[in-house]
Amino acid sequence: MKGPSLDDRLAALLEAASLAEGRLPDAAVSAAHAVADRAGVRRGLSVDHTVAALAGATGSGKSSLFNALALTDLAVVGVTRPTTSTAQAALWDGEGAGALLDWLEVPTRHEAAGELPGLVLLDLPDHDSIELTHRLEVDRLVELVDLLVWVLDPQKYADAAVHERYLRPLARHGEVMVVVLNQIDRLPTAAVRRCLDDVRRLLAEDGLGGVPVVGLSARTGAGVEELRSLLAERVAKRRSWAERLAADVGTAAADLAAVGGGAGRATGGGDGSRASREVSREASRQVSRDVGHGANVGELAKPLNKALAEAAGVPLVVEAVGKAHRHRAVVATGWPVTRWLRRFRPDPLRRLRLGGGGDGREIVGRTSVPGASAVERSQAESAVRDVADAAARGLPGPWAAAVRHAARSRTGELPDTLDKAVATTSLGATRAPRWWKAVGLVQWALFAVMVAGALWLGGLFVMDYLRLPEPPTPTAGVGGAEMPWPTLLLLGGALAGVVIALLSRLAAGLGGRRRARKAGRALRASIAQVGREQVLEPVEEELARYDRFEKAIAQATRA
Ligand SMILES: Nc1nc2c(ncn2[C@@H]2O[C@H](COP(=O)(O)OP(=O)(O)OP(=O)(O)O)[C@@H](O)[C@H]2O)c(=O)[nH]1
Ligand SMILES: [Mg+2]
């Protein structure tokens, strides 16, 4: 099955790098950008030419092989080491390769003999040089060329220098690599085979199991033709430049994945790495399962909302809603004297500078709901932390840190936002029930009846005091007994007023509880909205970012 195209993989790498910006170490991020930049330049230069570099230790015979392939003594082959100090190029069909060599910064160019059209062969200095400039030149060009020809020799082929510094990190570049064992003329015939096998074994350990290994002698020319035809084949295909870039993309993606997780955690390109790639894919599936449990983050919304509600003083406001309702009921329906006295007590909601004073005035600035206590604040903080921890579980370290950071990113404004949410939530406490007015009127009527009775009795008392003849006082039958009307009016009016006041209080108590519950629901919904916006959304955004990173890495590594 064909994987995604180089373009798609490059785009995916760039996306992974920009998603990783600020989350993963700068070095890995900028390495990915560097690959993309390089790819942009290389594909704009001649793709009809294949740049192959001869790289190896000092004295391995790079310049000798360069000459052998060019069928001309272009390079100086020296006895003093090191000999070659700057790279030089041999060209078979140099037309159009100028810009390419300019980009490679290789000014020394020779016309070679023989048939290898399209090849640009570079003779590099020694990578293990005592001269720093040589090593820098090698490192620079090893990063840029299309095809790498490692020239080893029987003495130094197992040196750690080449395996650790170059071959292992280039484990994904097997497709664009050829290994040469030079100077086989110096080995007994039987030893050549053993030596080649040993080279292959070491390469396999480097993760480069499939790389072609050619035994040859630049001096006698044995095996040089095999290398020539191998190179000719690659050059004819004109694909090495793209394969090289693809390997670079894979390596950069794997490096990003190594620090930040993702599907491409495997670093090797050979057989040995396939198993580890499987393992890391399983691991990343595990991660996405863990991350995918958005339900778990949702679960945590509950304790978060509870803690935030407490920090915002919701229970206090809910209580005040109930109290305010009872208070206003007494003012509206109580016995007129009590009503009048009640007016001097403050309204519990107004005291918190919360709406519902009855005048529909808008709240400006902060409420007077007391700020969260230290305990409430730390409970809110730990609820935020719990959300972050649960969301970060199973994520690679840097991403886990990013998720935790996201959870806290907006919590600085939390107290203000919570307060505003409380202030702007409609508590549904403004409207006075209609029966209050009716009961209020009845109370006044009963009060008037009582006063009338009192005045009547007062009149009788004054007449009696003045020894005036007592006017006839009508009576009414109450419970079998006769009672004078003025007395009945006074006592009846007072009693009925008190009874109605008590019943109204009872009703107001129930109504207050209902309103408090309703206000609680509205407040908690507002608080949940704040929690969502200030805590859960940033966390989910970061998780989504990781998700996209993981997918981009998988695409870039051609998993
Ligand atoms: N016997 C034998 N000697 C070789 C062979 N190839 C190169 N030499 C000798 O090895 C020595 C080094 O060869 P160079 O081609 O200069 O090696 P190099 O890798 O270019 O060395 P630097 O430029 O210093 O990195 C010279 O004396 C060559 O003659 C070979 O196949 N067989
Ligand atoms: Mg040389």
XYZ file of C-alpha atoms and ligand atoms in Angstrom:
592
model
C 0.000 0.000 0.000
C 1.296 3.396 -0.972
C 1.725 5.856 1.855
C 0.974 9.563 1.762
C 2.939 11.655 -0.748
C 6.068 13.579 0.188
C 4.055 16.790 0.011
C 1.448 15.430 2.392
C 4.114 14.197 4.751
C 5.933 17.529 4.662
C 2.702 19.379 5.347
C 2.000 17.005 8.219
C 5.480 17.557 9.653
C 5.051 21.322 9.468
C 1.690 21.051 11.148
C 3.111 18.840 13.896
C 5.937 21.345 14.398
C 3.657 24.338 14.659
C 1.327 22.454 16.995
C 4.339 21.579 19.135
C 5.468 25.201 19.281
C 5.812 26.267 22.888
C 5.039 22.740 24.079
C 8.046 20.696 22.990
C 11.749 21.619 23.089
C 12.678 24.281 20.543
C 15.455 22.134 19.066
C 13.063 19.426 17.862
C 10.582 21.996 16.580
C 13.159 24.000 14.652
C 14.739 20.811 13.246
C 11.376 19.986 11.724
C 11.109 23.475 10.261
C 14.657 23.133 8.888
C 13.716 19.918 7.070
C 10.721 21.625 5.515
C 12.857 24.583 4.452
C 15.486 22.287 2.969
C 12.864 20.324 1.096
C 11.484 23.533 -0.340
C 14.898 24.522 -1.677
C 15.996 21.093 -2.921
C 12.894 20.439 -4.982
C 13.319 23.845 -6.622
C 16.799 22.837 -7.847
C 17.668 20.275 -10.511
C 15.831 17.041 -9.809
C 17.458 15.504 -12.893
C 20.723 15.344 -10.974
C 21.475 13.057 -8.093
C 24.081 14.270 -5.626
C 26.007 11.379 -4.085
C 28.686 11.967 -1.462
C 31.645 9.744 -0.622
C 31.967 9.939 3.146
C 34.263 8.097 5.495
C 37.221 8.131 7.840
C 40.546 9.588 6.948
C 42.542 7.360 4.604
C 39.613 5.033 3.884
C 40.115 5.781 0.188
C 37.334 8.276 -0.669
C 39.491 10.293 -3.039
C 40.886 7.122 -4.617
C 37.360 5.840 -5.236
C 36.318 9.288 -6.521
C 39.086 9.047 -9.116
C 38.269 5.439 -9.922
C 34.622 6.298 -10.646
C 35.559 9.409 -12.622
C 38.160 7.422 -14.541
C 40.448 10.436 -14.073
C 42.802 11.589 -11.369
C 40.711 14.502 -10.208
C 41.426 14.369 -6.512
C 44.736 14.332 -4.759
C 45.349 11.003 -3.091
C 47.837 11.579 -0.378
C 50.054 9.744 2.017
C 49.886 12.505 4.612
C 46.608 12.537 6.520
C 44.192 14.107 6.164
C 44.452 14.917 2.488
C 41.115 16.260 1.326
C 40.163 19.445 3.190
C 37.158 20.725 1.219
C 34.543 18.930 -0.788
C 34.913 18.744 -4.557
C 32.501 17.612 -7.213
C 32.775 15.376 -10.257
C 30.147 15.895 -12.932
C 29.211 13.610 -15.816
C 26.538 15.799 -17.305
C 26.928 19.054 -15.493
C 24.430 21.140 -17.382
C 21.863 22.590 -15.019
C 23.656 21.406 -11.891
C 25.309 24.771 -11.203
C 22.626 26.114 -8.898
C 22.516 22.821 -7.060
C 26.264 22.962 -6.392
C 26.000 26.629 -5.434
C 23.405 25.692 -2.835
C 25.690 22.899 -1.620
C 28.493 25.464 -1.521
C 30.885 23.232 -3.440
C 32.926 25.538 -5.701
C 35.440 22.950 -6.962
C 33.865 21.109 -9.877
C 35.460 18.679 -12.365
C 34.301 17.084 -15.569
C 34.486 13.306 -15.185
C 34.937 10.633 -17.817
C 32.814 7.586 -18.515
C 29.051 7.111 -18.457
C 27.173 8.184 -15.355
C 24.886 10.955 -16.665
C 23.014 12.870 -14.008
C 25.404 11.996 -11.194
C 27.046 14.702 -9.123
C 29.690 12.910 -7.060
C 31.195 14.641 -4.038
C 34.509 13.714 -2.453
C 34.208 14.762 1.176
C 36.914 15.413 3.766
C 37.350 12.933 6.626
C 34.523 12.844 9.186
C 36.893 11.772 11.975
C 39.346 14.539 11.188
C 41.650 16.244 13.623
C 40.581 19.379 11.727
C 37.301 20.816 12.992
C 36.580 22.478 9.641
C 36.667 19.052 7.952
C 34.148 17.622 10.354
C 31.865 20.633 9.979
C 32.040 20.388 6.187
C 31.156 16.684 6.342
C 28.255 17.260 8.742
C 26.890 20.060 6.593
C 26.958 18.044 3.378
C 25.802 14.752 4.882
C 22.636 16.652 5.765
C 22.088 17.963 2.234
C 23.064 15.350 -0.354
C 20.641 12.957 -2.043
C 22.636 9.762 -1.723
C 25.252 8.737 0.848
C 28.117 6.403 0.002
C 29.957 5.418 3.173
C 33.500 4.335 2.408
C 34.769 1.972 5.099
C 38.083 0.181 5.226
C 39.116 -3.123 6.829
C 40.895 -1.431 9.717
C 38.297 1.032 10.828
C 34.927 -0.225 9.627
C 33.809 -0.978 13.184
C 34.875 2.387 14.607
C 32.310 3.903 16.933
C 32.806 7.277 15.247
C 30.956 6.374 12.068
C 28.348 4.083 13.641
C 27.322 6.271 16.543
C 27.658 9.714 15.040
C 26.343 8.996 11.555
C 24.846 5.613 10.769
C 22.549 5.146 13.729
C 21.015 8.624 13.541
C 20.517 7.973 9.816
C 18.687 4.718 10.444
C 15.731 5.933 8.389
C 17.962 6.726 5.427
C 18.632 3.146 4.318
C 16.974 3.806 0.966
C 19.460 6.525 0.101
C 22.570 4.828 1.419
C 25.246 2.545 -0.002
C 28.106 1.151 2.059
C 31.449 0.375 0.490
C 34.149 -1.758 2.039
C 37.263 -0.469 0.293
C 40.777 -1.865 0.201
C 39.646 -5.484 -0.071
C 42.908 -6.084 -2.020
C 44.597 -5.879 1.348
C 42.636 -8.846 2.718
C 43.108 -12.553 1.961
C 40.220 -13.729 -0.254
C 38.676 -15.808 2.507
C 38.695 -12.847 4.880
C 36.834 -10.552 2.443
C 33.581 -12.454 2.846
C 33.905 -12.580 6.631
C 34.650 -8.914 6.732
C 31.646 -8.043 4.546
C 29.388 -10.164 6.740
C 30.683 -8.350 9.761
C 29.941 -5.002 8.140
C 26.381 -6.169 7.381
C 25.956 -7.353 10.961
C 27.062 -3.990 12.319
C 24.770 -2.163 9.903
C 21.850 -4.292 11.016
C 22.636 -3.298 14.581
C 22.537 0.321 13.451
C 19.062 -0.266 12.065
C 20.329 -0.301 8.503
C 19.818 -3.966 7.682
C 18.730 -3.531 4.093
C 21.521 -1.259 2.898
C 23.600 -2.612 -0.043
C 27.209 -3.349 0.905
C 29.821 -3.452 -1.869
C 33.313 -4.834 -1.347
C 35.814 -3.214 -3.691
C 39.302 -1.955 -4.199
C 39.828 1.542 -5.491
C 43.409 0.569 -6.203
C 42.849 -2.561 -8.285
C 39.429 -1.603 -9.537
C 37.825 -4.823 -8.300
C 34.154 -4.242 -7.461
C 34.173 -0.651 -8.708
C 31.921 -1.583 -11.629
C 29.381 -3.058 -9.244
C 29.247 0.240 -7.397
C 29.091 2.138 -10.691
C 26.057 0.222 -11.877
C 24.413 0.555 -8.493
C 24.880 4.318 -8.681
C 23.765 4.420 -12.324
C 20.563 2.653 -11.370
C 19.797 5.160 -8.610
C 20.653 8.120 -10.791
C 18.447 6.838 -13.614
C 15.476 6.624 -11.253
C 15.895 10.278 -10.259
C 14.112 9.542 -6.976
C 16.942 9.711 -4.455
C 16.362 13.400 -3.719
C 12.740 12.694 -2.801
C 13.592 9.556 -0.840
C 16.224 11.489 1.063
C 13.724 14.202 1.972
C 11.151 11.592 2.920
C 13.689 9.992 5.257
C 14.469 13.433 6.720
C 10.771 14.044 7.302
C 10.492 10.666 9.008
C 13.484 11.365 11.228
C 12.289 14.842 12.195
C 8.819 13.465 12.948
C 10.317 10.644 15.017
C 12.441 13.160 16.915
C 9.349 15.226 17.661
C 7.538 12.074 18.684
C 10.430 11.031 20.913
C 10.039 14.199 22.969
C 6.321 14.660 22.573
C 4.761 11.278 21.903
C 2.688 10.455 18.859
C 2.527 7.507 16.545
C 6.066 7.675 15.247
C 7.946 7.012 18.412
C 10.097 4.398 16.692
C 13.442 5.797 15.654
C 14.826 2.981 13.547
C 14.099 2.304 9.905
C 15.185 -1.320 9.654
C 13.611 -4.596 10.608
C 14.529 -4.282 14.225
C 12.470 -1.150 14.539
C 9.313 -2.599 13.133
C 8.525 -4.330 16.389
C 9.157 -1.195 18.375
C 6.999 0.761 15.954
C 4.172 -1.668 16.704
C 4.712 -1.194 20.396
C 4.637 2.570 20.138
C 1.541 2.479 17.987
C -0.139 0.384 20.670
C 1.048 2.878 23.252
C -0.331 5.784 21.307
C -3.629 4.010 20.873
C -3.637 3.604 24.616
C -3.014 7.315 24.992
C -5.790 8.275 22.633
C -8.115 5.967 24.497
C -7.188 7.676 27.712
C -7.433 11.098 26.162
C -10.515 10.154 24.247
C -12.431 9.671 27.448
C -13.794 13.183 27.297
C -16.492 11.698 29.502
C -13.900 11.600 32.239
C -13.213 15.313 31.882
C -16.962 15.812 31.820
C -17.279 13.763 35.010
C -14.863 16.102 36.657
C -17.002 19.069 35.686
C -19.264 18.120 38.598
C -16.810 18.568 41.471
C -15.332 21.538 39.619
C -18.694 23.263 39.338
C -19.473 22.515 42.956
C -16.201 24.006 44.135
C -16.597 27.034 41.868
C -20.185 27.556 43.054
C -18.999 27.549 46.627
C -16.156 29.907 45.855
C -18.655 32.227 44.137
C -20.877 32.242 47.239
C -23.814 30.529 45.539
C -25.129 28.887 48.742
C -25.128 32.316 50.380
C -27.056 33.915 47.545
C -29.521 31.035 47.437
C -30.175 31.477 51.118
C -30.602 35.214 50.621
C -33.154 34.607 47.859
C -35.306 32.588 50.254
C -34.899 35.124 53.038
C -35.634 38.049 50.749
C -38.805 36.389 49.570
C -40.016 35.911 53.141
C -38.992 39.436 54.056
C -40.862 40.935 51.129
C -43.869 38.750 51.851
C -44.051 40.127 55.380
C -43.751 43.688 54.092
C -46.562 43.013 51.608
C -48.924 40.781 53.542
C -48.108 41.113 57.235
C -50.168 42.757 59.890
C -49.896 46.490 59.071
C -47.963 47.290 62.233
C -45.438 44.498 61.675
C -45.224 45.519 58.046
C -44.317 49.008 59.016
C -41.646 47.858 61.459
C -40.221 45.410 58.857
C -39.489 48.241 56.467
C -36.611 49.308 58.714
C -34.827 45.966 58.205
C -32.648 45.684 55.096
C -33.645 43.450 52.212
C -31.278 40.397 52.296
C -30.715 40.440 48.528
C -30.210 44.174 48.270
C -27.663 43.858 51.004
C -25.589 41.597 48.684
C -26.049 44.214 45.952
C -27.845 41.605 43.936
C -30.745 42.201 41.543
C -34.285 41.593 42.487
C -34.788 44.617 44.675
C -37.965 45.090 42.741
C -36.820 48.127 40.789
C -35.056 46.137 38.062
C -31.936 48.270 38.445
C -28.840 46.899 36.791
C -25.913 45.941 38.921
C -22.803 47.962 38.205
C -19.433 46.727 39.389
C -18.928 43.951 41.858
C -21.584 42.436 44.022
C -21.181 42.505 47.769
C -21.221 38.740 47.997
C -18.302 38.057 50.319
C -15.206 36.818 48.445
C -14.256 33.167 48.607
C -12.635 32.090 51.835
C -9.145 30.633 51.786
C -10.648 27.175 52.123
C -13.074 27.703 49.267
C -10.350 29.163 47.124
C -8.058 26.241 47.683
C -10.934 23.845 47.030
C -11.600 25.561 43.732
C -7.906 25.418 42.888
C -7.674 21.752 43.695
C -10.795 21.054 41.613
C -9.105 22.804 38.678
C -5.990 20.742 39.339
C -8.014 17.516 39.399
C -9.525 18.338 36.029
C -6.057 19.042 34.645
C -4.565 15.870 36.110
C -7.333 13.671 34.784
C -7.081 15.236 31.343
C -3.290 14.959 31.321
C -3.244 11.318 32.367
C -1.457 9.124 29.860
C -0.117 12.047 27.848
C 3.624 12.408 27.174
C 5.289 14.676 29.755
C 5.454 17.961 27.842
C 1.873 17.660 26.624
C 0.685 16.783 30.111
C 2.386 19.952 31.313
C 0.730 21.925 28.510
C -2.691 20.579 29.509
C -2.073 21.517 33.135
C -0.957 24.945 32.047
C -4.073 25.333 29.890
C -6.297 24.423 32.830
C -4.835 27.299 34.807
C -4.434 29.707 31.904
C -7.626 31.647 32.581
C -8.097 31.049 36.281
C -6.572 34.438 37.125
C -9.808 36.082 36.048
C -11.898 33.438 37.743
C -12.984 35.405 40.870
C -14.171 38.358 38.792
C -15.885 36.218 36.207
C -17.627 34.161 38.860
C -18.828 37.320 40.604
C -20.100 38.754 37.344
C -21.862 35.483 36.581
C -23.632 35.665 39.929
C -24.504 39.331 39.431
C -25.979 38.867 35.979
C -27.899 35.666 36.629
C -31.605 36.285 36.741
C -32.598 35.049 40.182
C -36.310 35.126 39.405
C -36.895 36.859 42.757
C -38.181 40.239 41.592
C -41.774 39.555 40.815
C -44.126 39.763 43.808
C -46.807 37.068 43.719
C -50.222 38.561 42.894
C -51.861 37.261 46.053
C -49.584 39.466 48.146
C -51.412 42.578 46.950
C -54.812 41.037 47.597
C -53.805 39.884 51.041
C -52.276 43.312 51.684
C -55.612 44.988 50.909
C -57.495 42.501 53.091
C -55.036 43.260 55.898
C -55.735 46.951 55.603
C -59.476 46.288 55.583
C -59.213 44.128 58.705
C -57.059 46.759 60.328
C -59.738 49.347 59.498
C -62.393 47.070 61.036
C -60.282 46.725 64.151
C -59.737 50.480 64.371
C -63.461 51.070 63.827
C -64.244 48.695 66.711
C -61.663 50.456 68.867
C -63.084 53.901 68.058
C -66.580 52.693 68.731
C -65.567 51.276 72.126
C -63.614 54.455 72.803
C -66.755 56.499 72.080
C -68.787 54.365 74.463
C -66.091 54.739 77.111
C -66.083 58.538 76.794
C -69.890 58.720 76.997
C -69.822 56.510 80.079
C -67.158 58.714 81.624
C -69.250 61.785 80.973
C -72.251 59.953 82.524
C -74.207 60.404 79.320
C -77.043 58.002 78.659
C -75.653 54.850 77.143
C -76.773 54.454 73.536
C -78.086 51.049 72.617
C -75.265 48.794 71.470
C -76.184 46.112 68.938
C -74.945 42.651 69.668
C -74.265 39.656 67.566
C -74.508 36.016 68.497
C -71.106 34.381 68.523
C -70.920 30.725 69.423
C -74.145 30.832 71.403
C -73.047 33.901 73.417
C -73.988 37.464 72.706
C -71.145 39.867 71.976
C -71.374 43.621 71.417
C -70.516 44.645 67.848
C -67.680 47.073 68.698
C -65.900 44.383 70.708
C -66.497 41.899 67.942
C -65.047 44.316 65.393
C -61.964 45.042 67.520
C -61.123 41.449 68.479
C -62.283 39.875 65.241
C -60.313 42.332 63.109
C -57.146 41.814 65.185
C -57.452 38.039 65.285
C -58.216 37.665 61.593
C -55.277 39.964 60.748
C -52.877 37.914 62.820
C -54.155 34.606 61.461
C -53.901 35.808 57.866
C -50.404 37.145 58.550
C -49.338 33.760 59.910
C -50.832 31.847 56.999
C -49.145 34.232 54.565
C -45.829 33.654 56.273
C -46.294 29.937 55.883
C -47.041 30.345 52.187
C -44.113 32.729 51.788
C -41.841 30.160 53.417
C -42.829 27.577 50.817
C -42.566 30.107 47.999
C -39.184 31.240 49.249
C -37.890 27.727 49.222
C -39.134 27.211 45.695
C -37.561 30.455 44.537
C -34.309 29.622 46.283
C -34.189 26.279 44.491
C -34.885 27.946 41.156
C -32.268 30.622 41.770
C -29.808 27.891 42.780
C -30.391 26.099 39.514
C -29.922 29.295 37.503
C -26.794 30.242 39.424
C -25.255 26.811 39.089
C -25.922 26.891 35.354
C -24.117 30.243 35.121
C -21.224 28.932 37.183
C -21.015 25.794 35.041
C -20.801 28.051 32.001
C -17.888 29.892 33.617
C -16.189 26.588 34.473
C -16.646 25.452 30.925
C -15.218 28.622 29.438
C -12.417 29.212 31.918
C -11.233 25.696 32.654
C -12.732 22.911 30.563
C -12.528 24.564 27.176
C -8.823 25.482 27.403
C -8.130 21.905 28.534
C -10.150 20.451 25.708
C -8.466 22.750 23.221
C -5.065 21.542 24.381
C -6.192 17.915 24.196
C -7.460 18.534 20.691
C -4.108 20.105 19.857
C -2.308 16.996 21.079
C -4.716 14.882 19.087
C -3.934 16.832 15.939
C -0.216 16.626 16.715
C -0.463 12.873 17.074
C -2.308 12.517 13.780
C 0.156 14.809 12.010
C 3.074 12.783 13.372
C 1.452 9.558 12.215
C 0.962 11.062 8.754
C 4.533 12.417 8.653
C 6.069 9.101 9.742
C 3.891 7.198 7.287
C 2.790 4.869 10.044
N 45.728 -1.008 -0.781
C 44.853 -0.068 -1.029
N 45.170 1.191 -0.732
C 44.259 2.133 -1.009
C 43.029 1.828 -1.598
N 42.332 2.987 -1.715
C 43.113 3.964 -1.241
N 44.289 3.477 -0.815
C 45.382 4.233 -0.235
O 44.973 4.779 1.010
C 45.551 6.048 1.183
C 44.490 7.066 1.401
O 43.732 7.223 0.236
P 42.838 8.479 -0.050
O 42.032 8.182 -1.252
O 43.637 9.723 -0.023
O 41.948 8.443 1.215
P 40.851 9.522 1.639
O 39.788 8.752 2.223
O 40.531 10.412 0.521
O 41.625 10.310 2.786
P 41.357 11.818 3.288
O 41.247 12.677 2.101
O 42.520 12.137 4.160
O 40.141 11.721 4.062
C 46.350 6.344 -0.057
O 47.673 6.053 0.170
C 45.768 5.397 -1.080
O 46.704 5.037 -2.047
C 42.709 0.487 -1.890
O 41.664 0.105 -2.396
N 43.677 -0.418 -1.591
Mg 40.591 12.377 0.286
